[in-house]
Short mmCIF file of C-alpha atoms in Angstrom, two decimals:
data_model
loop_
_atom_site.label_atom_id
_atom_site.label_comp_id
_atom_site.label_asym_id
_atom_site.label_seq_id
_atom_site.Cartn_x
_atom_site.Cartn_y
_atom_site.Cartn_z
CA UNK A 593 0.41 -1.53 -68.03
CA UNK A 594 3.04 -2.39 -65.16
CA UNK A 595 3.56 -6.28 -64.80
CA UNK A 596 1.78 -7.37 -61.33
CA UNK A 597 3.77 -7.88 -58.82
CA UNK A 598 3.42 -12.00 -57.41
CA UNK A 599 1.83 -12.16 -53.90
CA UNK A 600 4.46 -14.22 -51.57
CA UNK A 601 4.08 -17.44 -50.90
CA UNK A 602 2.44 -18.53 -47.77
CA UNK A 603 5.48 -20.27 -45.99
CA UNK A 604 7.31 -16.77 -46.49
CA UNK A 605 3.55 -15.01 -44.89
CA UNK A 606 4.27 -17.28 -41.76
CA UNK A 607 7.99 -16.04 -41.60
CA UNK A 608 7.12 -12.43 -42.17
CA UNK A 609 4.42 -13.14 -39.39
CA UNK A 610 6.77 -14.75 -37.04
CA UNK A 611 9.45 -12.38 -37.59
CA UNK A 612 7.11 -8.81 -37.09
CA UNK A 613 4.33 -9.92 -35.11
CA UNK A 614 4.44 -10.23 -31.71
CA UNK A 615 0.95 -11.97 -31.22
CA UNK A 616 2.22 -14.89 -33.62
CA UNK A 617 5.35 -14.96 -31.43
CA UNK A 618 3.33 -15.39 -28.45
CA UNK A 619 0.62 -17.43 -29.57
CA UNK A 620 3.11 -20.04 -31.00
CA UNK A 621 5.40 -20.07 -27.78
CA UNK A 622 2.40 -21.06 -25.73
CA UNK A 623 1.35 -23.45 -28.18
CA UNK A 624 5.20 -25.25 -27.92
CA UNK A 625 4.88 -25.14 -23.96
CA UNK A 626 1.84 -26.72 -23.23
CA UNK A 627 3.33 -29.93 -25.81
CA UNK A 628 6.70 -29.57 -23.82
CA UNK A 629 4.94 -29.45 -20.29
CA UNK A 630 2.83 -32.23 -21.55
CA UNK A 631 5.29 -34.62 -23.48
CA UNK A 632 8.17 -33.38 -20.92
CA UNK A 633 7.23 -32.45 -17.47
CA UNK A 634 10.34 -32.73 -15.60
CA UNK A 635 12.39 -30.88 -18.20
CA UNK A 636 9.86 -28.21 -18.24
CA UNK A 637 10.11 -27.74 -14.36
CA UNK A 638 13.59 -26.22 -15.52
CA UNK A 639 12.22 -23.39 -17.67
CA UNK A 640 10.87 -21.69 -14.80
CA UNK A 641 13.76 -19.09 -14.96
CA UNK A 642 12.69 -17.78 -18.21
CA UNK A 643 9.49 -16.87 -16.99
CA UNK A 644 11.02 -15.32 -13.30
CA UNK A 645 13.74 -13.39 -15.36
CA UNK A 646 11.06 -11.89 -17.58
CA UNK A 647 9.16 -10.83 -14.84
CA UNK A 648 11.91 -9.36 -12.88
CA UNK A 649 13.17 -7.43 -16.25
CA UNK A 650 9.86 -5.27 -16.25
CA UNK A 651 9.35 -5.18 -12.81
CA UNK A 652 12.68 -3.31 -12.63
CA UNK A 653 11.23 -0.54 -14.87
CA UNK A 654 7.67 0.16 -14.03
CA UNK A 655 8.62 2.40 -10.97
CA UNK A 656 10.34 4.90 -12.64
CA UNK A 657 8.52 4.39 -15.96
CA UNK A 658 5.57 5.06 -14.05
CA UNK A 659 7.52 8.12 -11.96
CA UNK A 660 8.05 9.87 -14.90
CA UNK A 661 4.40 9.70 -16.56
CA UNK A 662 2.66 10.69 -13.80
CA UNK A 663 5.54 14.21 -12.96
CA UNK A 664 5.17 15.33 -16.55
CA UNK A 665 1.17 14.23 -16.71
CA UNK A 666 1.17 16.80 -13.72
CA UNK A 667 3.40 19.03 -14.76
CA UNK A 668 1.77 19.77 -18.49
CA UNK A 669 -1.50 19.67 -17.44
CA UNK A 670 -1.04 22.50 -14.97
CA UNK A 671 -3.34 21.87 -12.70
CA UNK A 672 -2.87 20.03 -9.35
CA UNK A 673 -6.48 19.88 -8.41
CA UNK A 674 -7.45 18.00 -11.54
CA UNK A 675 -4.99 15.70 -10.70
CA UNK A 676 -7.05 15.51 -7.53
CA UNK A 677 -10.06 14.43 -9.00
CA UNK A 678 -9.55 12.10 -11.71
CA UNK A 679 -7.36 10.06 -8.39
CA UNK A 680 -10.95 10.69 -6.24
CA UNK A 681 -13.09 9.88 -9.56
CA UNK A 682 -10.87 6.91 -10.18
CA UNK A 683 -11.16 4.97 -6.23
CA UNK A 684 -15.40 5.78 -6.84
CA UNK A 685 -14.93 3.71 -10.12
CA UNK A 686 -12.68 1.33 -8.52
CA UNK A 687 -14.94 0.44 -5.54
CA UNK A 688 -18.38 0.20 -7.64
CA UNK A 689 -16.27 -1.98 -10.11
CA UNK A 690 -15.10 -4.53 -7.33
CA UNK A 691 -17.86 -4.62 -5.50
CA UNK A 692 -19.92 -5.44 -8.30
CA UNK A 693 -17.50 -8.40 -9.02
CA UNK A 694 -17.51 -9.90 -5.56
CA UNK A 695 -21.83 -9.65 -5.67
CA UNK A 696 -21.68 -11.35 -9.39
CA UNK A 697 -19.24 -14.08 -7.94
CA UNK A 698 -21.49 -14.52 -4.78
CA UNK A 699 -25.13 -14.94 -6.87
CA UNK A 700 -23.01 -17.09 -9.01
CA UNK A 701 -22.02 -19.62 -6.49
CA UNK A 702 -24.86 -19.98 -4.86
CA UNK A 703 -26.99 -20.60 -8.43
CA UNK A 704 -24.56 -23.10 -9.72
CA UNK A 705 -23.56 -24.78 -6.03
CA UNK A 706 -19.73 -25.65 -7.72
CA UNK A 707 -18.84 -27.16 -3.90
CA UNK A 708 -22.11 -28.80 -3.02
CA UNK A 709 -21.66 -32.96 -2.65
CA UNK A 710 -18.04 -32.67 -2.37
CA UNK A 711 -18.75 -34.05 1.71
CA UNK A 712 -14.94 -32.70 2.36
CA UNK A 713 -13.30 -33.72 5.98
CA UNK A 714 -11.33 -30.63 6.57
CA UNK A 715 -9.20 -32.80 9.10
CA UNK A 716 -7.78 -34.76 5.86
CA UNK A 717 -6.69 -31.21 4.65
CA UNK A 718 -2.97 -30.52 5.12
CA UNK A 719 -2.88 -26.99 6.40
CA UNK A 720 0.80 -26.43 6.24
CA UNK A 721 0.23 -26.73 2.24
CA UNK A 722 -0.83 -23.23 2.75
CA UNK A 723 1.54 -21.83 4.79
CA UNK A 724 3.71 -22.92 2.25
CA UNK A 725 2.20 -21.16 0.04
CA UNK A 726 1.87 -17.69 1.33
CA UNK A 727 5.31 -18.08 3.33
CA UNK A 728 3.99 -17.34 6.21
CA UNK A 729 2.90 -13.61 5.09
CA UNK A 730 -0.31 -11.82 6.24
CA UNK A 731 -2.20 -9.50 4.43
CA UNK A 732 -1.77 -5.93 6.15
CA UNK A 733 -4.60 -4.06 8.28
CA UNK A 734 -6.26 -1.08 6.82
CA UNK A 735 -4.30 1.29 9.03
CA UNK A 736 -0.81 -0.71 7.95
CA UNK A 737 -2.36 -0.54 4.55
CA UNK A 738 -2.46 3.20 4.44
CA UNK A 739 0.40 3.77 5.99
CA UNK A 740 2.42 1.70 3.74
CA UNK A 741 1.63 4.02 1.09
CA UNK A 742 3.64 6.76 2.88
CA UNK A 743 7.17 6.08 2.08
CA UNK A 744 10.12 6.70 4.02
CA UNK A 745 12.55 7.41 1.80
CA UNK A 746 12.90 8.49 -1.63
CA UNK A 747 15.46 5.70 -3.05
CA UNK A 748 13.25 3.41 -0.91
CA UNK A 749 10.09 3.50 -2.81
CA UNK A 750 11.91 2.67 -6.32
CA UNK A 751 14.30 -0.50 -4.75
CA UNK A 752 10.90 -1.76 -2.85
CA UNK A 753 9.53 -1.87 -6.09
CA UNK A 754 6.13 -0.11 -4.05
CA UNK A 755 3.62 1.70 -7.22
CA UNK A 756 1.69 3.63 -4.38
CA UNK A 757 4.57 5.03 -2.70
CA UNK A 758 6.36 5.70 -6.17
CA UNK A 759 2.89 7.27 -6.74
CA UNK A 760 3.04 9.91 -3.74
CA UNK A 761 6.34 10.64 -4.47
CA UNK A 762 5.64 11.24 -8.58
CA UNK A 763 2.34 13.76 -7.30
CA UNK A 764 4.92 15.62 -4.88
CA UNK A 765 7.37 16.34 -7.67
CA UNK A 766 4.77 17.05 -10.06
CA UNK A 767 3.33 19.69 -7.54
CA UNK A 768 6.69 21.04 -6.90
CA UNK A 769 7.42 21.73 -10.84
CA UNK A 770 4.06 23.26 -10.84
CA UNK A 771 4.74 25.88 -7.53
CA UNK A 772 7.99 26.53 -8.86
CA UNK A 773 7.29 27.45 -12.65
CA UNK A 774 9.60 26.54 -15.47
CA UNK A 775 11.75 29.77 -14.84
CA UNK A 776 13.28 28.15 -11.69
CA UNK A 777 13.72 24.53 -12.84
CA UNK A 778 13.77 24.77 -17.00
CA UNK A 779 15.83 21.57 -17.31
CA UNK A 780 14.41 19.60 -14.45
CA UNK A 781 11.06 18.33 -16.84
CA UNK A 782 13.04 18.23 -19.86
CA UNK A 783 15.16 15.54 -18.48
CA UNK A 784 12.30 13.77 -16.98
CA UNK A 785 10.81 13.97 -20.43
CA UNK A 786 14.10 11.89 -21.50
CA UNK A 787 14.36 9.78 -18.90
CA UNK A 788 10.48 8.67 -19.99
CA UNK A 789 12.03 7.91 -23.62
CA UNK A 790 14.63 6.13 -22.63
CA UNK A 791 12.51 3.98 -20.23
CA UNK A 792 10.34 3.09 -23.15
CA UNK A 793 13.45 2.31 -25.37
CA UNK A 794 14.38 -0.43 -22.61
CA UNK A 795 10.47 -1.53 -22.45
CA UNK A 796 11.01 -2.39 -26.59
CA UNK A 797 14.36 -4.30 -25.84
CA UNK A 798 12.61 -6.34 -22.93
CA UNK A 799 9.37 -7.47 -25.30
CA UNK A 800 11.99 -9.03 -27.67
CA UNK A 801 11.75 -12.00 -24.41
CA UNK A 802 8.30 -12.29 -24.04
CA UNK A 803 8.01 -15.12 -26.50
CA UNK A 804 10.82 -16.73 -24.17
CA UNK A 805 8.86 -15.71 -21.31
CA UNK A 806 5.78 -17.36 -22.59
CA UNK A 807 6.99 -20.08 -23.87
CA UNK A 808 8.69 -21.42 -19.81
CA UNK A 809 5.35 -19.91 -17.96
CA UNK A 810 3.41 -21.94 -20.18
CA UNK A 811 5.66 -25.19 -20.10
CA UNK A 812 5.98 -25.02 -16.15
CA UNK A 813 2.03 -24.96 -15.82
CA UNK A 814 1.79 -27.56 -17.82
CA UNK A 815 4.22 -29.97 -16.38
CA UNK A 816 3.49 -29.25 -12.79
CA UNK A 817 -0.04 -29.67 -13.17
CA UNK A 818 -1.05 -31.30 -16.15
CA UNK A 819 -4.85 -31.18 -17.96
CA UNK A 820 -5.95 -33.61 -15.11
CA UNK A 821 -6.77 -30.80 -12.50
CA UNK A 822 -9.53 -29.57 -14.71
CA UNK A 823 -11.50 -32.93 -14.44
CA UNK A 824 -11.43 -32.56 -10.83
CA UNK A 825 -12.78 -28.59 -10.33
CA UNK A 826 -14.05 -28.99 -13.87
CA UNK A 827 -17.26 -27.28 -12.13
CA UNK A 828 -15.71 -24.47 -10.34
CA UNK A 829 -13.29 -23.53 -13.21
CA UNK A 830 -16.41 -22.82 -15.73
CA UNK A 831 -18.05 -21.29 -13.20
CA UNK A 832 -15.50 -18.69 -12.25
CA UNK A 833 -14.55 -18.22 -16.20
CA UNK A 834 -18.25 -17.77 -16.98
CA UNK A 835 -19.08 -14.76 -14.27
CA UNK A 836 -15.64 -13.40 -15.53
CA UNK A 837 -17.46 -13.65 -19.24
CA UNK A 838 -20.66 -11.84 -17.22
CA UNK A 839 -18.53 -9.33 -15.77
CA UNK A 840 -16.37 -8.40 -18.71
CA UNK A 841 -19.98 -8.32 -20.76
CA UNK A 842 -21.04 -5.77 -18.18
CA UNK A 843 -17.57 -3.72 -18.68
CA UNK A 844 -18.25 -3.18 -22.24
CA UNK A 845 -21.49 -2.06 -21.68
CA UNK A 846 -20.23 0.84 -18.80
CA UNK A 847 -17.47 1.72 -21.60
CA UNK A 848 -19.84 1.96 -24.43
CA UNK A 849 -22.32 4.07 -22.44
CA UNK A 850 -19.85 6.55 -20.49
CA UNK A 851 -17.28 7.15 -23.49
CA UNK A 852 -18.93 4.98 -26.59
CA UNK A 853 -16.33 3.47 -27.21
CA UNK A 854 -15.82 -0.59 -27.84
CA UNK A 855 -14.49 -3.36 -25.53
CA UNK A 856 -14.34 -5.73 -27.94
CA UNK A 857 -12.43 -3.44 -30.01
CA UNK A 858 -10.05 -2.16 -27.43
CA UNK A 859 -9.04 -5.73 -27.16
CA UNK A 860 -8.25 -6.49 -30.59
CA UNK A 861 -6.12 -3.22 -30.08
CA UNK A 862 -4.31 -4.82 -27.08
CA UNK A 863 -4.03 -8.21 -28.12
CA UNK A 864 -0.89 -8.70 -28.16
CA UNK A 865 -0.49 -7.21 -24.28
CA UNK A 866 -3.35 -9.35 -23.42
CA UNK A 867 -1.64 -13.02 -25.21
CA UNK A 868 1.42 -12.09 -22.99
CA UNK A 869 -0.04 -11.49 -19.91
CA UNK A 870 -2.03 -14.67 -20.24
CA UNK A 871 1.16 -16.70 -21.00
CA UNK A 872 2.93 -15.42 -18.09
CA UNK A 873 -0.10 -15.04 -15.55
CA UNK A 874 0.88 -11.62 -14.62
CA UNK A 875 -0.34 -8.12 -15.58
CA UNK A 876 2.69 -6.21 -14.39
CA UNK A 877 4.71 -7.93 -17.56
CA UNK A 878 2.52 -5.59 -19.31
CA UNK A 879 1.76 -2.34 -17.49
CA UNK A 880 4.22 -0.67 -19.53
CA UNK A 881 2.72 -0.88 -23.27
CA UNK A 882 -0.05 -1.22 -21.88
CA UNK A 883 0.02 2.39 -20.57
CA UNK A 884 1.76 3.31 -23.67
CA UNK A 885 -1.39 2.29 -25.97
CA UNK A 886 -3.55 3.87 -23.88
CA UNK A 887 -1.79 7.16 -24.33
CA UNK A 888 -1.61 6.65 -27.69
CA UNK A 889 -5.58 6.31 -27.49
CA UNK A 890 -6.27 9.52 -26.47
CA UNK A 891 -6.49 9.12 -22.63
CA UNK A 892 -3.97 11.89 -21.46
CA UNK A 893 -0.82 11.61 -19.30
CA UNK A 894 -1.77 12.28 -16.19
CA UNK A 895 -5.07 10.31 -15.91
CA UNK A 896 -3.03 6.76 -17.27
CA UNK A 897 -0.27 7.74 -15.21
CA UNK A 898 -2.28 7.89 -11.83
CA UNK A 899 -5.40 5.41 -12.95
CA UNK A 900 -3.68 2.42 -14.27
CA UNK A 901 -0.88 2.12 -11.37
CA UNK A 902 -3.63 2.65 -8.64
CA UNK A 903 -6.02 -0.14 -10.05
CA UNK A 904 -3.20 -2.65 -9.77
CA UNK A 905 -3.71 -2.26 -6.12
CA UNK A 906 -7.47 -1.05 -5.82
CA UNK A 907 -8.61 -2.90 -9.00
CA UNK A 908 -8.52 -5.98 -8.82
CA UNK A 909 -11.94 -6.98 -10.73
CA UNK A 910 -10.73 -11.17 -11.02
CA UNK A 911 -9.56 -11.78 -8.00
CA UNK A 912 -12.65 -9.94 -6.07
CA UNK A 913 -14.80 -12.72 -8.55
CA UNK A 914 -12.18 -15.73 -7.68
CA UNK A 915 -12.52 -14.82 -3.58
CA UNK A 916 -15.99 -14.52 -3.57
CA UNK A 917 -16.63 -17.57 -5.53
CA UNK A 918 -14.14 -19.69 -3.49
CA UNK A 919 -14.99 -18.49 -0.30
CA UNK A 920 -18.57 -20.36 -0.77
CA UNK A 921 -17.22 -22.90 -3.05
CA UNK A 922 -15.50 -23.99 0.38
CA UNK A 923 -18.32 -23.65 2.27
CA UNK A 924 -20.34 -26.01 0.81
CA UNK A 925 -17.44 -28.44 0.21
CA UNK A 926 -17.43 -28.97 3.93
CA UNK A 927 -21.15 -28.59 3.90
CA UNK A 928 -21.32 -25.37 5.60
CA UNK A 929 -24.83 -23.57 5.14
CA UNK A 930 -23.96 -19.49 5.10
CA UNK A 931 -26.82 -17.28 5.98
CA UNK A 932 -27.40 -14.19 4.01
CA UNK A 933 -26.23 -12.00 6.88
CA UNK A 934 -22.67 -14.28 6.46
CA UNK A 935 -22.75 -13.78 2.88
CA UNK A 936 -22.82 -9.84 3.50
CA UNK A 937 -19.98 -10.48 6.22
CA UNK A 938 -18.22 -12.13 2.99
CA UNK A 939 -18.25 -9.05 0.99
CA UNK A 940 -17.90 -6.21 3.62
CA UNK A 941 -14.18 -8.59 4.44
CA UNK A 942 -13.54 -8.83 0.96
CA UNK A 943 -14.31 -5.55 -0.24
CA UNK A 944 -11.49 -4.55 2.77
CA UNK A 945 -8.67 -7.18 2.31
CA UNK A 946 -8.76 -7.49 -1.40
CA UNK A 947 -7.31 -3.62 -1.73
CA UNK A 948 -4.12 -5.04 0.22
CA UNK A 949 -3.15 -7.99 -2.18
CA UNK A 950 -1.04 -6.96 -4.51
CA UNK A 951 2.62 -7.85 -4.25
CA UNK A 952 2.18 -10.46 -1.40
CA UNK A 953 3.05 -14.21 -2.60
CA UNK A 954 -0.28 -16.03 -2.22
CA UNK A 955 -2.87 -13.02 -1.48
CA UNK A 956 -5.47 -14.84 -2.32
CA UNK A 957 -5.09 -17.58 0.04
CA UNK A 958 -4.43 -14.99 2.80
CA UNK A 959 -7.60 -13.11 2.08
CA UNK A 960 -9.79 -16.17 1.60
CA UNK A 961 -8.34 -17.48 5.42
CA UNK A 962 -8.85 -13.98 6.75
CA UNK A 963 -12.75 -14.45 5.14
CA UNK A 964 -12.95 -17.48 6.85
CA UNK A 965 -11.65 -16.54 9.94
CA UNK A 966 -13.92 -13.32 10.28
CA UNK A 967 -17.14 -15.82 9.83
CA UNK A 968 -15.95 -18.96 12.28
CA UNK A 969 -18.17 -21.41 10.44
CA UNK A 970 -15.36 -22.10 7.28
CA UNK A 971 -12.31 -24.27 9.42
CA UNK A 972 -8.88 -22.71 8.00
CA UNK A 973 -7.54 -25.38 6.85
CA UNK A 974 -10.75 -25.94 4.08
CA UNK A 975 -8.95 -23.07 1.97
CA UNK A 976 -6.30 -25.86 0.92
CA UNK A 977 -9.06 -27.10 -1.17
CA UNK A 978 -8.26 -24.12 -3.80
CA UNK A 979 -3.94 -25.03 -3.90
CA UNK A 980 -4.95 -27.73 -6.86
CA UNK A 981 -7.30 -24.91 -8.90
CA UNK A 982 -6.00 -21.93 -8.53
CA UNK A 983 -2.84 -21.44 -10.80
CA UNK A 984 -5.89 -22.89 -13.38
CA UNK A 985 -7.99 -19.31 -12.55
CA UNK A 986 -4.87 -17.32 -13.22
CA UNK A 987 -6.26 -16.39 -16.67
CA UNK A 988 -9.76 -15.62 -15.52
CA UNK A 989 -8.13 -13.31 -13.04
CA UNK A 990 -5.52 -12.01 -15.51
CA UNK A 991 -7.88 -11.06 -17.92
CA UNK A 992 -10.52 -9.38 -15.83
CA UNK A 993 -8.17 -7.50 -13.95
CA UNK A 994 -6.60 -5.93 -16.91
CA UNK A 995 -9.58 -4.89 -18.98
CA UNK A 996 -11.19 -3.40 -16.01
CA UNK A 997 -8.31 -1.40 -15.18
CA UNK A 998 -8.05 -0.15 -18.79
CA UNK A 999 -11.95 0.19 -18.69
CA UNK A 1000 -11.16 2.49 -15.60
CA UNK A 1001 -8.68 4.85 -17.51
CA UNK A 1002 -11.28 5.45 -20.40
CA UNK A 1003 -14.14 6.16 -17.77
CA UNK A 1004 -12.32 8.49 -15.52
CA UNK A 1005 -10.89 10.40 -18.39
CA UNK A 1006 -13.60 10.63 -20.45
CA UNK A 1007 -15.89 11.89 -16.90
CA UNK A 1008 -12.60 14.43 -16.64
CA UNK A 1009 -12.48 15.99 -19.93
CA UNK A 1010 -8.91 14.09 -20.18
CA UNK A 1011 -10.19 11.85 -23.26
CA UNK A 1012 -9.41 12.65 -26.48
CA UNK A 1013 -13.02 10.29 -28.49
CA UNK A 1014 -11.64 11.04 -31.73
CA UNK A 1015 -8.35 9.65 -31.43
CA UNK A 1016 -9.54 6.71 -29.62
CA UNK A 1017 -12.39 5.96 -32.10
CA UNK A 1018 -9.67 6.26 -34.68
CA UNK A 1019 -6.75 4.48 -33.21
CA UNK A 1020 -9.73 1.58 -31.97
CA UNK A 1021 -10.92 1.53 -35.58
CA UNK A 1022 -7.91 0.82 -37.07
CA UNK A 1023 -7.74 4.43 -38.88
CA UNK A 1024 -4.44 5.74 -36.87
CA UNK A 1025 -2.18 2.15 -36.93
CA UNK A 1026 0.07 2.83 -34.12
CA UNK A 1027 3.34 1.38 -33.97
CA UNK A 1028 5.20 1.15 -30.38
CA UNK A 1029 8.33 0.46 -32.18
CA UNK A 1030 8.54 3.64 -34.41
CA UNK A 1031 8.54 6.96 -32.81
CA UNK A 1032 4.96 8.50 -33.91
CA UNK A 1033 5.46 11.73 -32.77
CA UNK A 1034 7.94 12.61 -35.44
CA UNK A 1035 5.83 10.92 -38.03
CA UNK A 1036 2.98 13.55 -37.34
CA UNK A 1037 5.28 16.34 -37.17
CA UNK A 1038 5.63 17.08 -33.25
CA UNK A 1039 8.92 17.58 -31.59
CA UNK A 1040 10.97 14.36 -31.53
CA UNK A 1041 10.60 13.15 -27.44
CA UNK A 1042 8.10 14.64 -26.34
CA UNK A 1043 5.33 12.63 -25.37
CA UNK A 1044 1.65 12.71 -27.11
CA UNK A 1045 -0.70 14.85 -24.90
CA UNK A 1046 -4.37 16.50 -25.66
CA UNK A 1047 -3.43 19.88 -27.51
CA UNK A 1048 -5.65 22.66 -27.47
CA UNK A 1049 -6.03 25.98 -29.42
CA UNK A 1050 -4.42 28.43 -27.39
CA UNK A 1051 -2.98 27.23 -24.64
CA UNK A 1052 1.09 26.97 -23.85
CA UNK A 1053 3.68 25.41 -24.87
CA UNK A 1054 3.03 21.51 -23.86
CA UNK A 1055 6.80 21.67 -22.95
CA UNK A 1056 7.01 23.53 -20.07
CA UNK A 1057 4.80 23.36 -16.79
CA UNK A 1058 1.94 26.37 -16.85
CA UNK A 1059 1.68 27.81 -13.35
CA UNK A 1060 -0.02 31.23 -12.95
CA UNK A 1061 3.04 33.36 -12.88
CA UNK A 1062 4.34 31.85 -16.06
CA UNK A 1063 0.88 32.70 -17.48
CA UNK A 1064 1.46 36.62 -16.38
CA UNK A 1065 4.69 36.84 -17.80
CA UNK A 1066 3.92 35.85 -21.19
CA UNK A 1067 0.38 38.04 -21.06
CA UNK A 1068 3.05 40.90 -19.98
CA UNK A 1069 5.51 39.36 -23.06
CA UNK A 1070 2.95 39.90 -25.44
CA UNK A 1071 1.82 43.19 -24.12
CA UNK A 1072 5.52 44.45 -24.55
CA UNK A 1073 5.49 43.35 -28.15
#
């Protein structure tokens, strides 16, 4: 009988843990800054840069990480039109989704009343605070909105940083590979197909930060606003976090009954993602293995690739909740009585100016002035009620945001045929472990590079774009044999 092998002692289990895991990495770094911003606010002021950098580092990649996904999405699934609909199928699901949000947030404000007895002057309000804030942006009409998706120039799109117009510009190169058929271009996809890889390479360099990352974002909350804010809006901060709770509730249950699949699963399986963007407030820092895991899920190139980008624009489940809640939060601060036609006038605004808030420093103070603007009862300067609060609802937003938009991927793929239930069941179970830091695809035997798609029996070579020619020839190919 072989002599058993001692277990490791538990100091060593924390090191291991510390050293592989990037949950206990994160976890622990926000854990150090909220006792630094606490203990040490002005020296945690001074970490802000770790955060910024972080956030710069990814934003620099997601353009062309999410380029390349989307071209070889389009490319290998062969068909343009299906491309089409799972980008209709996904703005339906988008504007049900958000819609729903901004109703939930409006019943919920005016059961709980989080504003009502406040007896605010808004004259003792200092407007400027919000310029300040939003540096003097605006948000951008619907016709400005639109056409800022156009872009107008190639290089343009990628320096601007712009997902939509990287978007259009990803679906006009995909559609080009298609017309013109691997025999004209055979290395053009191939080196996209690269490019991808080596994207995702950089993506695993950048994540060695995040703890970093976490550990300033955390600190500079901390210090700049201390614990004290949430005495103050203690009311409106459970509110909003509770209808986020309701909302995300009602998310699993859409999930469960389009694909049957589990939320609360899915969210073990992104936990790490979903610790990071907490710590750093921002879901952009995690776009990228984000879209990775879902890919690895099952969901299929082309639907992550166009779904998950667009929902960081038309998606935005927490913030539609946050406006909608803080719109009559201020309202009855300064004891102003909406009607039920006002409260409709709320939404119809909302359900416009929300889609045009990504990007622009302070959004949600532009689209809760614009709100109060468009009624005439709210004064503008009431929405500086909301500057002490709202870096406090960044993780209600954060969250909600994030799982919709992944909720969104699963739905529209599953309603196009572009979900792969098995895998995901498997991979959500626990059953398939996968590993972002190994390269899977040579562990299950595929061709080193190329990225995981939905195989099925009989169709072509997942390495080359299919178009209708390319189909003939090989009929005509086999013929010949």
């Amino acid at each position: 009988m072989p002599p058993s092998v001692p277990s490791p002692s538990l100091p060593r289990r924390v090191a291991r843990m510390l050293r592989t895991s990037l949950f206990a990495q994160v976890a622990c770094a926000i854990v150090l800054g909220v006792v630094v911003g606490k203990l040490w606010p002005d020296f945690a002021a001074d970490l802000k840069p770790l955060g910024d950098g972080f956030i710069r580092l990814i934003k620099t990649i997601i353009s062309p990480l999410v380029f390349c996904v989307v071209v070889v999405g389009i490319a290998k699934a062969g068909d343009l039109k299906a491309f089409g609909r799972i980008g209709l199928k996904a703005l339906i699901w988008f504007e049900v989704a958000s819609t729903l949000a901004l109703v939930i947030g409006l019943l919920a404000a005016n059961v709980v009343q989080p504003g009502s007895g406040m007896n605010v002057d808004p004259s003792s309000l200092d407007a400027s605070a919000v310029d300040e804030k939003t540096g003097g942006g605006h948000l951008p009409s619907t016709t400005q909105f639109v056409l800022d998706t156009i872009p107008t120039s190639f290089i343009g799109a990628f320096a601007e940083n712009s997902l939509l117009q990287v978007l259009v510009l990803a679906c006009l190169v995909g559609a080009a590979l298609l017309h013109l058929g691997h025999t004209k271009v055979p290395q053009v996809l191939r080196a996209i197909e690269q490019a991808q890889e080596v994207i995702f390479a950089i993506v695993g360099f950048v994540m060695r930060l995040a703890p970093l990352a976490v550990f300033g974002a955390m600190a500079v909350l901390i210090g700049n606003y201390g614990l004290g804010v949430i005495e103050t809006y203690g009311k409106l901060i459970v509110l909003c976090y509770a209808a986020a709770a309701l909302f995300i509730v009602l998310l699993a249950i859409a999930l469960r009954v389009v694909t049957g699949l589990s939320l609360w699963k899915f969210l073990r399986y992104i936990r790490e993602e979903m610790l990071l963007a907490l710590g750093t407030a921002s879901t952009e820092s995690v776009l990228p293995r984000v879209m990775q895991k879902l890919r690895k899920a099952g969901a299929r190139d082309d639907a992550v690739g166009l779904v998950l980008p667009t929902g960081y624009s038309f998606n935005l489940d927490g913030a539609s909740l946050y406006l909608s809640i803080g719109t009559l939060f201020i309202a009855q601060a300064v004891g102003v009585d909406l009607s039920v036609g006002q409260q409709i006038t709320v939404i119809l605004v909302l359900m416009l100016t929300s889609k045009g808030m990504a990007g622009i420093p302070g959004s949600a103070f532009l689209a809760l002035s614009a709100t109060a603007s468009s009624l005439g009862a709210i004064p503008a300067g009431a929405v500086a009620l909301l500057l002490g609060v709202d870096r406090i609802m960044d993780s209600m937003r954060v969250v909600t945001n994030l799982l919709g938009n992944c909720v969104a991927v699963f739905a529209v793929s599953r309603w196009e045929g572009a979900l792969d239930r098995d895998r995901a069941k498997k991979v959500l179970d626990g059953e398939i472990v996968v590993d972002l830091e190994e390269d899977e695809e040579s562990k299950e035997g595929e061709e080193p590079g190329t990225p995981e798609l939905e195989k099925k029996p009989g169709t072509p070579d997942a390495a080359e774009p299919v178009t209708a020619s390319a189909r003939t020839a090989k009929e005509a190919a086999t013929e010949a044999g």
